[in-house]
Amino acid sequence: MNGIFSPQPRPNATFRLFCLPYAGGSSVTFMDWHHWLPADIELVCIDPPGRGARIGDRPIFEVPILVDQLIDEIQGWLDRPFGLFGHSNGALVAFELARRLQTLGYSPEIVFASAKAAPALIQEPVALHRLSDADFIAELRDGGGTPEEFFDSPELIELFLPVLRADFALSETYRYVPSASLDADLVLLSGTSDSCMTAADQAAWAGEFGGQVRKHEVAGGHFFVDEQPDHVTAILAREIAHVRRHRLAACI
């Protein structure tokens, strides 16, 4: 099943924003964001295999394989200017998706990288996705961010543990390969009490892009996208308007 959809189609929109979720997340995070985005932006959610509309699909453990699948599915949506937003693991997938799209002649105008170490600096010290179920669940509990009801439900554990393993594997098996810089603007978002995106990460992220680079801090921890969706979408709307004005002026 194709996991790319718009929760509120806007056929007259002049811009599409594709959103990719964090590890263990799904399109649920973004489902209501259209309420805060202007009418000229169409929100498009991407559910990787194993979650949301694709809950029955086998999860994917490697970024290149996931990008291959997304490339096949997304090309029918690229008939107007677009941008990519990814939070945490979603930012890593968005980065590699943007790279691949650019080689195919479909360059995003803007990429939002939220709460993720720079691809060139990712170094996962432990392969958590290879732990036993008991040890993996213990790591999830210690790491926080997973609802307590998950740990109290054998049914939820059976359903979502493979997805969580796959999401951890996406980052833990990732191998950065240098490539041409992206033409897009880059916007970095980080939480004020989150350590996932350091100053070194921000500098390395910036080095991957040939467009303008701008940064925003949002009050909160790693899951500020869930805690302050109205504030996050206000940033996205302003930044999309900025890049669109800049590109229009360059064409005059």
mmCIF file of C-alpha atoms in Angstrom:
data_model
loop_
_atom_site.group_PDB
_atom_site.id
_atom_site.type_symbol
_atom_site.label_atom_id
_atom_site.label_comp_id
_atom_site.label_asym_id
_atom_site.label_seq_id
_atom_site.Cartn_x
_atom_site.Cartn_y
_atom_site.Cartn_z
ATOM 1 C CA MET A 1 0.000 0.000 0.000
ATOM 2 C CA ASN A 2 1.209 3.524 -0.796
ATOM 3 C CA GLY A 3 1.866 5.432 2.418
ATOM 4 C CA ILE A 4 1.871 8.934 0.895
ATOM 5 C CA PHE A 5 -1.342 10.944 1.294
ATOM 6 C CA SER A 6 -2.722 14.379 2.068
ATOM 7 C CA PRO A 7 -5.071 14.534 5.092
ATOM 8 C CA GLN A 8 -6.712 17.594 3.514
ATOM 9 C CA PRO A 9 -6.131 17.760 -0.257
ATOM 10 C CA ARG A 10 -5.607 21.264 -1.601
ATOM 11 C CA PRO A 11 -5.646 21.006 -5.403
ATOM 12 C CA ASN A 12 -5.041 24.748 -5.787
ATOM 13 C CA ALA A 13 -2.039 24.846 -3.460
ATOM 14 C CA THR A 14 1.182 26.152 -5.001
ATOM 15 C CA PHE A 15 3.508 24.196 -2.698
ATOM 16 C CA ARG A 16 3.620 20.737 -1.122
ATOM 17 C CA LEU A 17 5.253 19.907 2.203
ATOM 18 C CA PHE A 18 6.139 16.225 2.711
ATOM 19 C CA CYS A 19 6.536 15.162 6.347
ATOM 20 C CA LEU A 20 8.474 12.131 7.618
ATOM 21 C CA PRO A 21 8.045 10.835 11.195
ATOM 22 C CA TYR A 22 10.497 10.046 13.972
ATOM 23 C CA ALA A 23 11.433 6.515 15.085
ATOM 24 C CA GLY A 24 8.314 4.719 16.218
ATOM 25 C CA GLY A 25 6.151 7.531 14.896
ATOM 26 C CA SER A 26 3.688 7.808 12.044
ATOM 27 C CA SER A 27 1.590 10.300 10.120
ATOM 28 C CA VAL A 28 -0.462 10.795 13.305
ATOM 29 C CA THR A 29 2.095 13.429 14.354
ATOM 30 C CA PHE A 30 1.289 15.555 11.301
ATOM 31 C CA MET A 31 -2.363 14.745 10.677
ATOM 32 C CA ASP A 32 -3.718 18.029 12.061
ATOM 33 C CA TRP A 33 -0.949 20.324 10.857
ATOM 34 C CA HIS A 34 -3.036 21.524 7.904
ATOM 35 C CA HIS A 35 -5.113 23.516 10.418
ATOM 36 C CA TRP A 36 -2.113 25.793 11.019
ATOM 37 C CA LEU A 37 -0.699 25.945 7.490
ATOM 38 C CA PRO A 38 -1.874 28.557 4.956
ATOM 39 C CA ALA A 39 -4.149 27.519 2.112
ATOM 40 C CA ASP A 40 -1.379 27.663 -0.500
ATOM 41 C CA ILE A 41 0.559 24.831 1.215
ATOM 42 C CA GLU A 42 -0.652 21.252 0.873
ATOM 43 C CA LEU A 43 0.454 18.988 3.711
ATOM 44 C CA VAL A 44 1.490 15.507 2.560
ATOM 45 C CA CYS A 45 2.186 12.760 5.115
ATOM 46 C CA ILE A 46 4.547 9.864 4.525
ATOM 47 C CA ASP A 47 4.009 6.620 6.428
ATOM 48 C CA PRO A 48 6.971 4.259 6.063
ATOM 49 C CA PRO A 49 6.113 0.536 5.981
ATOM 50 C CA GLY A 50 4.874 -0.854 9.284
ATOM 51 C CA ARG A 51 2.914 2.101 10.575
ATOM 52 C CA GLY A 52 -0.206 4.181 9.929
ATOM 53 C CA ALA A 53 -1.945 3.151 6.718
ATOM 54 C CA ARG A 54 0.877 0.645 6.152
ATOM 55 C CA ILE A 55 0.692 -1.103 9.513
ATOM 56 C CA GLY A 56 0.596 -4.517 7.825
ATOM 57 C CA ASP A 57 3.662 -3.946 5.641
ATOM 58 C CA ARG A 58 7.060 -5.363 6.526
ATOM 59 C CA PRO A 59 9.274 -2.677 8.120
ATOM 60 C CA ILE A 60 12.473 -1.625 6.327
ATOM 61 C CA PHE A 61 15.794 -1.696 8.182
ATOM 62 C CA GLU A 62 18.079 0.276 5.825
ATOM 63 C CA VAL A 63 17.819 3.868 4.636
ATOM 64 C CA PRO A 64 18.771 3.217 0.971
ATOM 65 C CA ILE A 65 16.088 0.542 0.625
ATOM 66 C CA LEU A 66 13.467 2.799 2.209
ATOM 67 C CA VAL A 67 14.461 5.669 -0.090
ATOM 68 C CA ASP A 68 14.181 3.361 -3.120
ATOM 69 C CA GLN A 69 10.607 2.593 -2.164
ATOM 70 C CA LEU A 70 9.696 6.206 -1.423
ATOM 71 C CA ILE A 71 11.130 7.359 -4.754
ATOM 72 C CA ASP A 72 8.756 5.009 -6.575
ATOM 73 C CA GLU A 73 5.784 6.303 -4.591
ATOM 74 C CA ILE A 74 6.479 10.041 -4.453
ATOM 75 C CA GLN A 75 7.055 10.872 -8.105
ATOM 76 C CA GLY A 76 3.352 11.280 -8.817
ATOM 77 C CA TRP A 77 3.281 14.066 -6.209
ATOM 78 C CA LEU A 78 6.062 16.196 -7.691
ATOM 79 C CA ASP A 79 4.048 18.309 -10.114
ATOM 80 C CA ARG A 80 4.604 21.521 -8.112
ATOM 81 C CA PRO A 81 7.325 23.061 -5.900
ATOM 82 C CA PHE A 82 7.871 21.142 -2.676
ATOM 83 C CA GLY A 83 9.798 20.810 0.537
ATOM 84 C CA LEU A 84 10.657 18.017 2.958
ATOM 85 C CA PHE A 85 10.295 17.988 6.751
ATOM 86 C CA GLY A 86 11.760 15.214 8.872
ATOM 87 C CA HIS A 87 11.975 14.893 12.638
ATOM 88 C CA SER A 88 14.739 12.800 14.212
ATOM 89 C CA ASN A 89 15.043 9.651 12.058
ATOM 90 C CA GLY A 90 12.701 11.317 9.596
ATOM 91 C CA ALA A 91 15.310 14.048 9.032
ATOM 92 C CA LEU A 92 17.886 11.446 8.018
ATOM 93 C CA VAL A 93 15.452 9.838 5.569
ATOM 94 C CA ALA A 94 14.428 13.261 4.241
ATOM 95 C CA PHE A 95 18.085 14.110 3.602
ATOM 96 C CA GLU A 96 18.757 10.973 1.579
ATOM 97 C CA LEU A 97 15.413 11.304 -0.203
ATOM 98 C CA ALA A 98 16.298 14.891 -1.176
ATOM 99 C CA ARG A 99 19.676 13.737 -2.501
ATOM 100 C CA ARG A 100 18.099 11.050 -4.646
ATOM 101 C CA LEU A 101 15.347 13.342 -5.923
ATOM 102 C CA GLN A 102 17.905 15.962 -6.930
ATOM 103 C CA THR A 103 19.770 13.419 -9.051
ATOM 104 C CA LEU A 104 16.459 12.701 -10.804
ATOM 105 C CA GLY A 105 15.818 16.383 -11.500
ATOM 106 C CA TYR A 106 13.292 16.966 -8.693
ATOM 107 C CA SER A 107 15.031 19.313 -6.262
ATOM 108 C CA PRO A 108 13.155 20.379 -3.141
ATOM 109 C CA GLU A 109 13.142 24.115 -2.518
ATOM 110 C CA ILE A 110 13.594 23.666 1.222
ATOM 111 C CA VAL A 111 14.512 20.889 3.654
ATOM 112 C CA PHE A 112 13.629 21.028 7.352
ATOM 113 C CA ALA A 113 15.964 18.904 9.498
ATOM 114 C CA SER A 114 14.602 18.593 13.011
ATOM 115 C CA ALA A 115 16.272 17.117 16.112
ATOM 116 C CA LYS A 116 18.790 14.839 14.405
ATOM 117 C CA ALA A 117 22.572 14.542 14.347
ATOM 118 C CA ALA A 118 24.135 15.478 11.011
ATOM 119 C CA PRO A 119 24.333 12.521 8.604
ATOM 120 C CA ALA A 120 28.113 12.888 8.295
ATOM 121 C CA LEU A 121 28.517 12.679 12.084
ATOM 122 C CA ILE A 122 26.145 9.842 12.938
ATOM 123 C CA GLN A 123 27.997 7.250 14.976
ATOM 124 C CA GLU A 124 25.780 4.751 16.740
ATOM 125 C CA PRO A 125 27.930 3.028 19.401
ATOM 126 C CA VAL A 126 25.601 0.099 20.050
ATOM 127 C CA ALA A 127 23.342 -1.855 17.687
ATOM 128 C CA LEU A 128 20.251 -1.708 19.875
ATOM 129 C CA HIS A 129 18.070 -3.200 17.149
ATOM 130 C CA ARG A 130 19.939 -6.494 17.561
ATOM 131 C CA LEU A 131 19.234 -6.860 21.283
ATOM 132 C CA SER A 132 16.920 -9.510 22.658
ATOM 133 C CA ASP A 133 13.289 -8.467 23.072
ATOM 134 C CA ALA A 134 13.708 -8.056 26.839
ATOM 135 C CA ASP A 135 16.868 -5.941 26.530
ATOM 136 C CA PHE A 136 15.451 -3.883 23.688
ATOM 137 C CA ILE A 137 12.277 -3.139 25.660
ATOM 138 C CA ALA A 138 14.416 -2.161 28.661
ATOM 139 C CA GLU A 139 16.359 0.289 26.491
ATOM 140 C CA LEU A 140 13.109 1.783 25.207
ATOM 141 C CA ARG A 141 11.868 2.257 28.756
ATOM 142 C CA ASP A 142 15.141 3.848 29.894
ATOM 143 C CA GLY A 143 15.268 6.140 26.868
ATOM 144 C CA GLY A 144 11.868 7.701 27.554
ATOM 145 C CA GLY A 145 9.435 8.963 24.947
ATOM 146 C CA THR A 146 7.550 5.650 24.668
ATOM 147 C CA PRO A 147 4.079 5.696 26.284
ATOM 148 C CA GLU A 148 3.862 3.551 29.395
ATOM 149 C CA GLU A 149 0.798 1.734 28.061
ATOM 150 C CA PHE A 150 3.035 0.221 25.385
ATOM 151 C CA PHE A 151 5.015 -1.684 28.010
ATOM 152 C CA ASP A 152 1.831 -2.887 29.717
ATOM 153 C CA SER A 153 0.335 -4.385 26.548
ATOM 154 C CA PRO A 154 1.705 -7.635 25.066
ATOM 155 C CA GLU A 155 -0.459 -6.955 21.991
ATOM 156 C CA LEU A 156 1.127 -3.536 21.375
ATOM 157 C CA ILE A 157 4.600 -4.944 21.954
ATOM 158 C CA GLU A 158 3.998 -7.729 19.431
ATOM 159 C CA LEU A 159 2.602 -5.267 16.891
ATOM 160 C CA PHE A 160 5.113 -2.432 17.194
ATOM 161 C CA LEU A 161 8.370 -4.005 18.351
ATOM 162 C CA PRO A 162 9.420 -4.959 14.771
ATOM 163 C CA VAL A 163 8.720 -1.382 13.640
ATOM 164 C CA LEU A 164 10.778 0.075 16.476
ATOM 165 C CA ARG A 165 13.656 -2.290 15.739
ATOM 166 C CA ALA A 166 13.569 -1.263 12.083
ATOM 167 C CA ASP A 167 13.560 2.430 12.978
ATOM 168 C CA PHE A 168 16.554 2.027 15.271
ATOM 169 C CA ALA A 169 18.297 0.054 12.540
ATOM 170 C CA LEU A 170 17.790 2.866 10.010
ATOM 171 C CA SER A 171 20.150 5.052 12.004
ATOM 172 C CA GLU A 172 22.389 2.295 13.388
ATOM 173 C CA THR A 173 23.123 0.784 9.967
ATOM 174 C CA TYR A 174 23.406 4.128 8.162
ATOM 175 C CA ARG A 175 26.652 4.826 6.344
ATOM 176 C CA TYR A 176 27.267 8.365 5.147
ATOM 177 C CA VAL A 177 28.632 8.812 1.621
ATOM 178 C CA PRO A 178 29.791 12.307 0.509
ATOM 179 C CA SER A 179 27.930 13.685 -2.489
ATOM 180 C CA ALA A 180 27.127 16.940 -4.278
ATOM 181 C CA SER A 181 25.553 19.594 -2.084
ATOM 182 C CA LEU A 182 21.808 20.052 -2.211
ATOM 183 C CA ASP A 183 20.469 23.156 -3.971
ATOM 184 C CA ALA A 184 17.729 23.607 -1.361
ATOM 185 C CA ASP A 185 17.581 25.977 1.575
ATOM 186 C CA LEU A 186 18.081 24.256 4.918
ATOM 187 C CA VAL A 187 16.154 25.033 8.099
ATOM 188 C CA LEU A 188 17.348 23.411 11.321
ATOM 189 C CA LEU A 189 14.998 22.942 14.276
ATOM 190 C CA SER A 190 16.107 21.852 17.734
ATOM 191 C CA GLY A 191 14.573 21.622 21.188
ATOM 192 C CA THR A 192 15.940 23.837 23.926
ATOM 193 C CA SER A 193 16.378 20.849 26.251
ATOM 194 C CA ASP A 194 17.312 18.270 23.611
ATOM 195 C CA SER A 195 20.926 17.239 22.973
ATOM 196 C CA CYS A 196 20.371 15.456 19.650
ATOM 197 C CA MET A 197 21.548 18.358 17.495
ATOM 198 C CA THR A 198 24.799 19.940 18.696
ATOM 199 C CA ALA A 199 26.584 22.984 17.262
ATOM 200 C CA ALA A 200 28.899 20.585 15.407
ATOM 201 C CA ASP A 201 25.870 18.819 13.945
ATOM 202 C CA GLN A 202 24.384 22.104 12.803
ATOM 203 C CA ALA A 203 27.626 23.074 11.076
ATOM 204 C CA ALA A 204 27.863 19.680 9.372
ATOM 205 C CA TRP A 205 24.227 19.849 8.279
ATOM 206 C CA ALA A 206 24.881 23.292 6.775
ATOM 207 C CA GLY A 207 27.814 21.928 4.791
ATOM 208 C CA GLU A 208 25.468 19.631 2.852
ATOM 209 C CA PHE A 209 23.442 22.499 1.350
ATOM 210 C CA GLY A 210 24.140 25.195 -1.220
ATOM 211 C CA GLY A 211 21.122 27.324 -0.309
ATOM 212 C CA GLN A 212 20.558 29.562 2.683
ATOM 213 C CA VAL A 213 20.711 28.012 6.154
ATOM 214 C CA ARG A 214 18.551 29.183 9.045
ATOM 215 C CA LYS A 215 18.096 27.859 12.579
ATOM 216 C CA HIS A 216 15.261 27.797 15.111
ATOM 217 C CA GLU A 217 15.091 26.653 18.713
ATOM 218 C CA VAL A 218 11.758 25.450 20.049
ATOM 219 C CA ALA A 219 11.040 25.238 23.762
ATOM 220 C CA GLY A 220 10.916 21.616 24.869
ATOM 221 C CA GLY A 221 12.654 18.283 24.614
ATOM 222 C CA HIS A 222 13.139 15.851 21.773
ATOM 223 C CA PHE A 223 9.418 15.593 20.997
ATOM 224 C CA PHE A 224 8.700 19.311 20.695
ATOM 225 C CA VAL A 225 6.868 18.597 17.420
ATOM 226 C CA ASP A 226 4.177 16.827 19.453
ATOM 227 C CA GLU A 227 4.244 19.360 22.285
ATOM 228 C CA GLN A 228 4.005 22.547 20.171
ATOM 229 C CA PRO A 229 2.583 21.747 16.729
ATOM 230 C CA ASP A 230 1.147 25.249 16.285
ATOM 231 C CA HIS A 231 4.533 26.859 16.950
ATOM 232 C CA VAL A 232 6.398 24.405 14.697
ATOM 233 C CA THR A 233 3.971 24.857 11.809
ATOM 234 C CA ALA A 234 4.205 28.650 12.175
ATOM 235 C CA ILE A 235 7.972 28.333 11.641
ATOM 236 C CA LEU A 236 7.436 26.085 8.632
ATOM 237 C CA ALA A 237 4.932 28.476 7.066
ATOM 238 C CA ARG A 238 7.236 31.497 7.527
ATOM 239 C CA GLU A 239 10.228 29.664 6.126
ATOM 240 C CA ILE A 240 8.347 28.361 3.097
ATOM 241 C CA ALA A 241 7.069 31.892 2.383
ATOM 242 C CA HIS A 242 10.649 33.177 2.692
ATOM 243 C CA VAL A 243 12.160 30.695 0.254
ATOM 244 C CA ARG A 244 9.320 31.184 -2.212
ATOM 245 C CA ARG A 245 9.774 34.978 -2.186
ATOM 246 C CA HIS A 246 13.529 34.588 -2.584
ATOM 247 C CA ARG A 247 13.211 32.209 -5.544
ATOM 248 C CA LEU A 248 10.581 34.369 -7.210
ATOM 249 C CA ALA A 249 12.802 37.451 -6.888
ATOM 250 C CA ALA A 250 15.723 35.528 -8.416
ATOM 251 C CA CYS A 251 13.602 34.824 -11.508
ATOM 252 C CA ILE A 252 12.676 38.468 -12.090
#
